[in-house]
Amino acid sequence: MPNLPLALTQGDPAGIGPDISISAWLRRAELGLQPFLYIGDPVALAARARMIGVDVPIREATAETAWDLFDTALPVFSVPIGAEIEAGRPHVASARSTISAIETAVALCLAGKAAATVTNPIAKSVLYEAGFGFPGHTEFLADLASKATGNPCRPVMMLAGPKLRTIPVTIHIPLKDVASTLTEDLIIETCRVADHDLRTRFGMAQPRLAVAGLNPHAGEDGAIGLEDRDLIEPAISMLRAEGINAFGPLSADTMFHDEARARYDVAICMYHDQALIPAKALGFDDSVNITLGLPFIRTSPDHGTAFGLAGQGIARETSLVAALRIASELAGHAAGSPR
């Protein structure tokens, strides 16, 4: 099997994506990182390197040449912005380049030219201004994969850190809409994808899925809301009948201490903050966003664009390094050999 680089997108070029990508490359030997191909504007990347005061040799590259270049230069697949971008000041002029970088990374993965896609953070408001029609990265990636393969994708977001993995069943919707959005089928499909990918990509023979309740105390048998009894419990029963080791619904306030976490491999949560608050509290700097349910591996740092830090040389690359490492590990597992 040829040596395949990871495809690393630039994210919003006004954010810290360029900063942390440069920092990760500078520490490549120390950290033993698998070579990555930065997909974005080489001019903007070079300008950011000068701004943060580091000397980085940048070479335009392809997926075929990136591996050999990586030791001596940061390889860049050029996706020009066509405008000057100021660090910390997002501008709609960069939106097309940001979107094109994501499209390129996915195309390389689906063509077997890149081992995985690792995405730097985007600013959705900037993309919306340019007509971007998706709630976020995850939905866009699923649409690209579906169009390329002709098969529908059911993307599932998993936050993974050294101490905890969590999956939100509903994601970027208002809290007031969660109860009406939740369905038995949605819970079942999310758990099926989680079980499948934990088996095939993480090598778990029988993943343990701890399913959180929606209401306080998991509804107390209908005394504090009916969703736990009428939606979540039947979904879990169906999953168990299929041979999936799901259990609950569990009261979310007792799911995340040390002893409780030892009893499961992933926590299935009913809404965004129920999943992300414990994940970030237990691993803010080294948690990674992994998208399950795609025909390629995708990871991302578990933070945003941090415009206030861009160009100052103080952004921490820890989460990006974790995303690169997990992408490499998953790609190695998929290939049947360790990396």
XYZ file of C-alpha atoms in Angstrom:
339
model
C 0.000 0.000 0.000
C 1.451 3.432 -0.900
C 2.269 5.966 1.773
C -0.782 8.211 1.913
C -0.745 11.632 3.565
C -3.515 12.988 5.730
C -5.504 15.751 4.007
C -5.571 18.787 6.333
C -7.929 21.606 5.338
C -7.105 25.239 6.079
C -10.430 25.994 7.790
C -11.184 29.697 7.992
C -7.842 31.286 7.053
C -8.496 34.259 9.349
C -8.697 31.919 12.325
C -6.054 29.816 14.047
C -6.103 26.971 11.494
C -2.943 28.225 9.753
C -1.196 28.885 13.098
C -1.783 25.436 14.556
C -1.037 23.698 11.257
C 2.351 25.427 11.167
C 2.981 24.518 14.808
C 2.073 20.881 14.188
C 4.458 20.695 11.229
C 7.282 22.278 13.238
C 6.842 19.536 15.863
C 6.457 16.743 13.295
C 9.639 14.859 14.221
C 9.215 15.286 17.969
C 5.620 14.015 17.814
C 6.174 11.377 15.131
C 3.326 12.712 13.016
C 2.219 11.022 9.821
C 2.829 13.364 6.875
C -0.066 15.663 6.064
C -0.923 17.730 3.027
C -2.225 21.197 3.907
C -5.039 22.145 1.543
C -5.402 25.896 1.304
C -3.784 29.107 0.171
C 0.045 28.934 0.331
C 0.358 32.722 0.186
C -1.917 33.191 3.211
C -0.082 30.416 5.035
C 3.318 32.007 4.393
C 1.991 35.379 5.550
C 0.774 33.808 8.795
C 4.150 32.168 9.382
C 5.830 35.551 9.078
C 3.271 37.112 11.390
C 3.904 34.592 14.169
C 7.648 34.842 13.636
C 8.563 31.373 12.444
C 10.562 30.216 9.443
C 8.630 27.541 7.587
C 9.606 26.281 4.134
C 6.371 25.912 2.158
C 6.208 23.867 -1.029
C 3.253 23.398 -3.339
C 2.500 19.694 -3.571
C 0.067 16.986 -4.589
C -1.117 13.968 -2.646
C 1.509 11.937 -4.510
C 4.442 14.199 -3.568
C 3.458 15.284 -0.044
C 4.909 12.283 1.800
C 8.431 12.752 0.447
C 8.355 16.535 0.917
C 7.082 16.460 4.492
C 10.433 16.053 6.248
C 11.891 19.215 4.733
C 8.905 21.411 3.860
C 5.239 21.914 4.690
C 3.479 20.548 1.592
C 0.514 22.618 0.385
C -2.123 21.719 -2.175
C -2.885 25.187 -3.483
C -6.455 26.459 -3.178
C -6.045 30.226 -3.651
C -8.213 32.714 -1.810
C -7.745 35.520 -4.317
C -7.798 38.211 -1.643
C -5.637 39.317 1.243
C -6.847 37.915 4.570
C -6.167 39.601 7.881
C -5.631 37.389 10.893
C -8.535 37.612 13.312
C -10.839 39.366 10.843
C -12.997 36.850 8.959
C -14.156 37.902 5.521
C -16.582 36.414 3.034
C -13.881 36.655 0.344
C -12.258 33.542 1.801
C -15.412 31.408 1.791
C -14.973 29.832 -1.637
C -11.418 28.749 -0.804
C -12.525 27.319 2.546
C -15.290 25.284 0.892
C -13.041 24.178 -1.960
C -10.418 22.936 0.501
C -13.003 20.658 2.124
C -14.205 19.404 -1.273
C -10.620 18.673 -2.296
C -9.824 16.740 0.876
C -12.914 14.564 0.492
C -12.172 13.924 -3.185
C -8.610 12.842 -2.348
C -9.855 10.441 0.315
C -12.541 8.915 -1.903
C -10.000 8.514 -4.715
C -7.669 6.620 -2.377
C -5.006 9.346 -2.526
C -5.269 10.497 1.115
C -5.587 8.387 4.246
C -8.069 10.632 6.061
C -9.524 14.125 6.149
C -8.620 16.374 9.080
C -10.501 19.659 9.099
C -9.421 22.895 10.705
C -12.243 24.999 12.215
C -14.572 27.000 9.995
C -16.722 30.044 10.732
C -20.202 29.036 9.617
C -21.482 32.619 9.655
C -18.896 33.570 7.020
C -19.862 30.616 4.838
C -23.580 31.378 5.240
C -22.912 34.869 3.927
C -21.490 33.254 0.800
C -24.546 31.028 0.351
C -23.330 27.874 2.124
C -26.425 25.707 2.532
C -25.472 23.340 5.350
C -25.685 23.635 9.150
C -21.997 22.799 9.455
C -18.997 20.721 8.466
C -20.588 17.367 9.248
C -23.641 17.774 7.052
C -21.540 19.133 4.178
C -19.146 16.178 4.371
C -22.073 13.750 4.309
C -23.550 15.480 1.252
C -20.221 15.355 -0.594
C -19.850 11.656 0.206
C -23.412 10.849 -0.838
C -23.072 12.639 -4.166
C -19.715 10.996 -4.891
C -20.740 7.455 -3.980
C -24.452 7.471 -4.760
C -25.145 6.105 -1.292
C -26.891 8.022 1.516
C -24.798 8.797 4.577
C -25.952 9.082 8.164
C -23.206 11.182 9.801
C -22.778 10.949 13.551
C -20.589 13.329 15.550
C -18.431 11.784 18.255
C -16.272 13.736 20.677
C -13.361 11.551 21.739
C -10.764 12.242 24.389
C -8.492 10.192 26.636
C -11.202 9.885 29.308
C -14.524 9.986 27.477
C -16.315 9.501 24.151
C -19.704 11.139 23.676
C -22.217 11.308 20.825
C -25.089 13.817 20.679
C -28.226 12.475 18.967
C -29.391 16.013 18.137
C -26.728 18.618 17.484
C -27.042 22.230 16.392
C -30.669 22.981 17.168
C -32.267 25.165 19.839
C -32.772 23.453 23.173
C -36.515 24.146 22.947
C -36.667 21.944 19.815
C -34.813 18.916 21.173
C -37.814 17.042 22.595
C -39.864 17.459 19.422
C -36.921 16.461 17.212
C -36.040 13.286 19.081
C -37.597 10.139 17.659
C -37.166 6.465 18.354
C -35.770 6.001 14.844
C -33.245 8.823 15.269
C -31.903 7.283 18.482
C -31.747 3.827 16.912
C -29.965 5.008 13.763
C -27.418 6.998 15.768
C -26.621 3.985 17.934
C -26.374 1.678 14.928
C -23.799 3.922 13.280
C -21.872 4.212 16.556
C -21.852 0.458 17.083
C -20.783 -0.237 13.481
C -17.902 2.247 13.437
C -16.633 1.367 16.908
C -16.409 -2.217 15.702
C -14.927 -1.625 12.261
C -12.718 1.413 12.849
C -11.844 1.142 16.534
C -11.636 -2.643 16.691
C -14.121 -3.098 19.558
C -15.722 -6.532 19.509
C -18.794 -5.516 21.536
C -19.025 -1.736 22.087
C -20.872 -0.668 25.233
C -23.298 2.210 24.575
C -24.559 4.070 27.645
C -27.694 5.971 26.627
C -28.540 9.135 28.544
C -32.063 10.176 29.402
C -33.424 13.471 28.175
C -35.035 14.689 31.385
C -33.671 15.011 34.924
C -33.356 11.588 36.565
C -34.172 10.031 33.164
C -37.783 11.134 33.597
C -38.511 9.074 36.733
C -40.909 6.803 34.818
C -42.873 9.712 33.391
C -42.989 11.907 36.482
C -40.509 14.391 34.931
C -41.286 14.066 31.237
C -42.428 11.225 29.023
C -39.661 11.070 26.418
C -37.400 8.739 28.400
C -40.141 6.182 28.889
C -41.902 6.515 25.550
C -38.981 7.102 23.132
C -35.640 6.195 24.634
C -36.569 2.971 26.434
C -38.246 1.410 23.347
C -35.247 2.420 21.208
C -32.871 0.691 23.614
C -35.030 -2.439 23.622
C -34.919 -2.532 19.818
C -31.147 -2.090 19.788
C -30.626 -4.867 22.306
C -32.829 -7.166 20.205
C -30.417 -6.495 17.313
C -27.440 -7.517 19.439
C -26.217 -3.996 20.173
C -25.028 -3.557 23.757
C -26.969 -0.400 24.581
C -28.315 0.295 28.057
C -30.229 3.052 29.842
C -31.770 5.541 29.845
C -29.394 6.811 32.502
C -29.643 9.967 34.544
C -27.102 12.269 32.902
C -25.974 13.778 36.198
C -24.463 10.443 37.312
C -22.986 9.229 34.003
C -19.667 10.988 33.841
C -17.742 10.356 37.065
C -14.751 7.991 36.983
C -16.515 4.825 38.121
C -19.467 5.330 35.771
C -17.241 5.924 32.725
C -15.488 2.605 33.284
C -18.735 0.811 32.446
C -19.116 2.026 28.856
C -17.204 2.862 25.679
C -19.347 5.759 24.494
C -22.103 7.894 26.003
C -25.068 8.488 23.696
C -26.524 11.859 24.691
C -29.772 13.486 23.644
C -28.551 16.993 22.826
C -25.452 19.044 22.094
C -24.470 20.353 25.521
C -25.323 17.115 27.311
C -22.544 15.520 25.252
C -20.076 18.336 24.799
C -19.917 19.795 28.314
C -18.541 16.611 29.946
C -16.323 15.897 26.935
C -14.720 19.321 27.062
C -14.550 19.422 30.854
C -12.593 16.158 30.881
C -10.394 16.855 27.863
C -10.607 20.391 26.543
C -7.161 20.483 24.926
C -6.958 16.923 23.638
C -10.502 15.971 22.647
C -11.172 15.349 18.960
C -14.299 15.580 16.826
C -14.690 12.354 14.802
C -17.435 11.945 12.229
C -18.792 8.408 12.115
C -20.951 7.049 9.303
C -18.861 8.397 6.404
C -17.070 6.306 3.770
C -13.795 7.953 4.784
C -12.123 8.928 8.052
C -12.692 12.474 9.264
C -11.381 14.081 12.427
C -11.172 17.678 13.593
C -9.876 19.690 16.544
C -12.515 20.150 19.233
C -12.456 23.949 19.183
C -13.466 26.840 17.011
C -11.656 29.392 14.891
C -10.471 31.451 17.908
C -10.154 34.632 15.865
C -8.926 36.494 18.946
C -5.780 34.331 19.036
C -5.016 34.206 15.317
C -1.663 35.577 14.241
C -0.349 36.071 17.769
C 1.740 32.925 18.032
C -0.074 31.731 21.158
C -2.664 29.309 19.733
C -2.157 25.787 21.060
C -1.945 22.980 18.535
C -2.747 20.229 21.071
C -6.209 19.339 19.762
C -5.095 19.427 16.123
C -2.194 17.107 16.954
C -4.663 14.755 18.655
C -6.903 14.900 15.559
C -3.964 14.094 13.279
C -2.889 11.220 15.496
C -6.334 9.653 15.757
C -6.841 10.006 12.003
C -3.551 8.201 11.479
C -4.467 5.457 13.949
C -7.880 4.909 12.364
C -6.361 4.851 8.887
C -3.819 2.293 10.064
C -6.542 0.127 11.545
C -8.573 0.351 8.354
C -5.539 -0.691 6.340
C -5.025 -3.688 8.604
C -1.643 -2.610 9.858
C -0.430 -0.285 12.613
C 1.038 3.072 11.788
